[in-house]
CSV table of C-alpha atoms in Angstrom, one decimal:
chain,number,residue,atom,x,y,z
A,306,ASP,CA,2.8,17.5,-1.0
A,307,THR,CA,3.7,13.8,-0.2
A,308,SER,CA,4.5,14.5,3.5
A,309,THR,CA,0.5,14.7,4.2
A,310,LEU,CA,-1.8,11.6,4.8
A,311,THR,CA,-5.4,11.7,3.5
A,312,MET,CA,-7.7,9.0,4.4
A,313,SER,CA,-9.6,7.3,1.6
A,314,THR,CA,-12.8,4.8,1.6
A,315,ILE,CA,-13.1,1.8,-0.7
A,316,GLU,CA,-16.0,-0.2,-1.8
A,317,ILE,CA,-15.1,-3.4,-3.5
A,318,ASN,CA,-17.6,-5.3,-5.9
A,319,ASN,CA,-16.3,-8.9,-6.1
A,320,GLU,CA,-19.7,-10.1,-7.7
A,321,VAL,CA,-18.1,-9.0,-11.2
A,322,VAL,CA,-14.9,-10.2,-12.9
A,323,PRO,CA,-12.7,-8.3,-12.9
A,324,ASN,CA,-13.5,-7.0,-9.4
A,325,GLN,CA,-14.4,-3.4,-9.1
A,326,LEU,CA,-13.2,-0.9,-6.6
A,327,ASP,CA,-14.5,2.8,-5.8
A,328,GLN,CA,-11.8,4.7,-4.0
A,329,THR,CA,-13.4,8.0,-2.4
A,330,ASP,CA,-11.2,10.5,-0.8
A,331,GLU,CA,-11.8,12.9,2.0
A,332,ASP,CA,-12.9,15.6,-0.4
A,333,GLY,CA,-15.8,13.4,-1.9
A,334,GLU,CA,-13.9,12.6,-5.1
A,335,THR,CA,-14.1,9.0,-6.5
A,336,HIS,CA,-11.6,7.0,-8.6
A,337,LEU,CA,-13.3,4.2,-10.3
A,338,CYS,CA,-11.1,1.2,-10.4
A,339,LEU,CA,-10.5,-2.5,-11.6
A,340,VAL,CA,-8.8,-4.9,-9.5
A,341,ARG,CA,-7.4,-8.4,-9.7
A,342,LEU,CA,-5.3,-11.1,-8.1
A,343,ARG,CA,-2.9,-12.5,-10.8
A,344,ASN,CA,0.1,-14.6,-10.4
A,345,GLY,CA,0.3,-13.9,-6.6
A,346,HIS,CA,0.1,-10.0,-7.4
A,347,LEU,CA,-2.5,-7.5,-6.8
A,348,GLU,CA,-3.1,-5.4,-10.2
A,349,MET,CA,-5.2,-2.2,-9.9
A,350,CYS,CA,-6.2,-0.1,-12.7
A,351,GLN,CA,-7.3,3.4,-11.5
A,352,GLY,CA,-9.3,5.9,-13.4
A,353,GLU,CA,-8.9,9.6,-13.0
A,354,VAL,CA,-11.6,11.5,-10.7
A,355,GLY,CA,-15.1,12.0,-13.0
A,356,LYS,CA,-13.6,9.7,-15.8
A,357,PRO,CA,-15.3,6.1,-16.5
A,358,ARG,CA,-14.1,3.1,-15.1
A,359,PRO,CA,-11.1,1.6,-16.9
A,360,LEU,CA,-12.1,-1.4,-19.1
A,361,ASP,CA,-8.9,-3.4,-19.0
A,362,PHE,CA,-5.6,-3.9,-17.6
A,363,ASN,CA,-3.8,-3.1,-20.8
A,364,ARG,CA,-0.3,-1.5,-20.1
A,365,LYS,CA,-0.6,0.7,-23.1
A,366,ARG,CA,-3.0,3.3,-21.7
A,367,ARG,CA,-4.7,6.3,-23.6
A,368,ASP,CA,-7.2,7.0,-21.1
A,369,GLY,CA,-5.5,8.5,-18.4
A,370,ALA,CA,-5.8,5.6,-15.9
A,371,SER,CA,-2.8,4.2,-13.9
A,372,LEU,CA,-2.0,0.8,-13.7
A,373,VAL,CA,-0.2,-0.3,-10.5
A,374,LEU,CA,1.1,-3.8,-9.6
A,375,PHE,CA,1.4,-4.8,-5.9
A,376,GLU,CA,3.7,-7.6,-4.7
A,377,ARG,CA,3.4,-9.0,-1.2
A,378,VAL,CA,6.7,-8.7,0.7
A,379,ALA,CA,7.4,-11.2,3.8
A,380,THR,CA,7.1,-9.7,7.3
A,381,SER,CA,10.1,-9.8,9.4
A,382,ASP,CA,8.6,-12.6,11.5
A,383,GLU,CA,8.3,-14.6,8.0
A,384,LEU,CA,11.9,-13.9,7.3
A,385,LYS,CA,13.1,-15.1,10.8
A,386,SER,CA,11.1,-18.3,10.6
A,387,GLU,CA,12.8,-18.8,7.1
A,388,ASP,CA,16.3,-18.4,8.5
A,389,LYS,CA,15.4,-21.3,11.1
A,390,CYS,CA,14.8,-23.7,8.4
């Protein structure tokens, strides 16, 4: 059901490269992830609950992990200021 929201806690280890992120949901289940900023995008490779942390950002996955690319979208205030230029 996508209409319900759940809370998660994240811990980031930025002392290693690529950075590691642990996402723990309300039920105590943890996804082990890799994260990096690349070309202005945030990439996250998230392992399945109970599985080892992914080792890379390869798009052709066979380990059940998901790879997501986030792109920053301008806020409405930023768009308004661009219109004034």
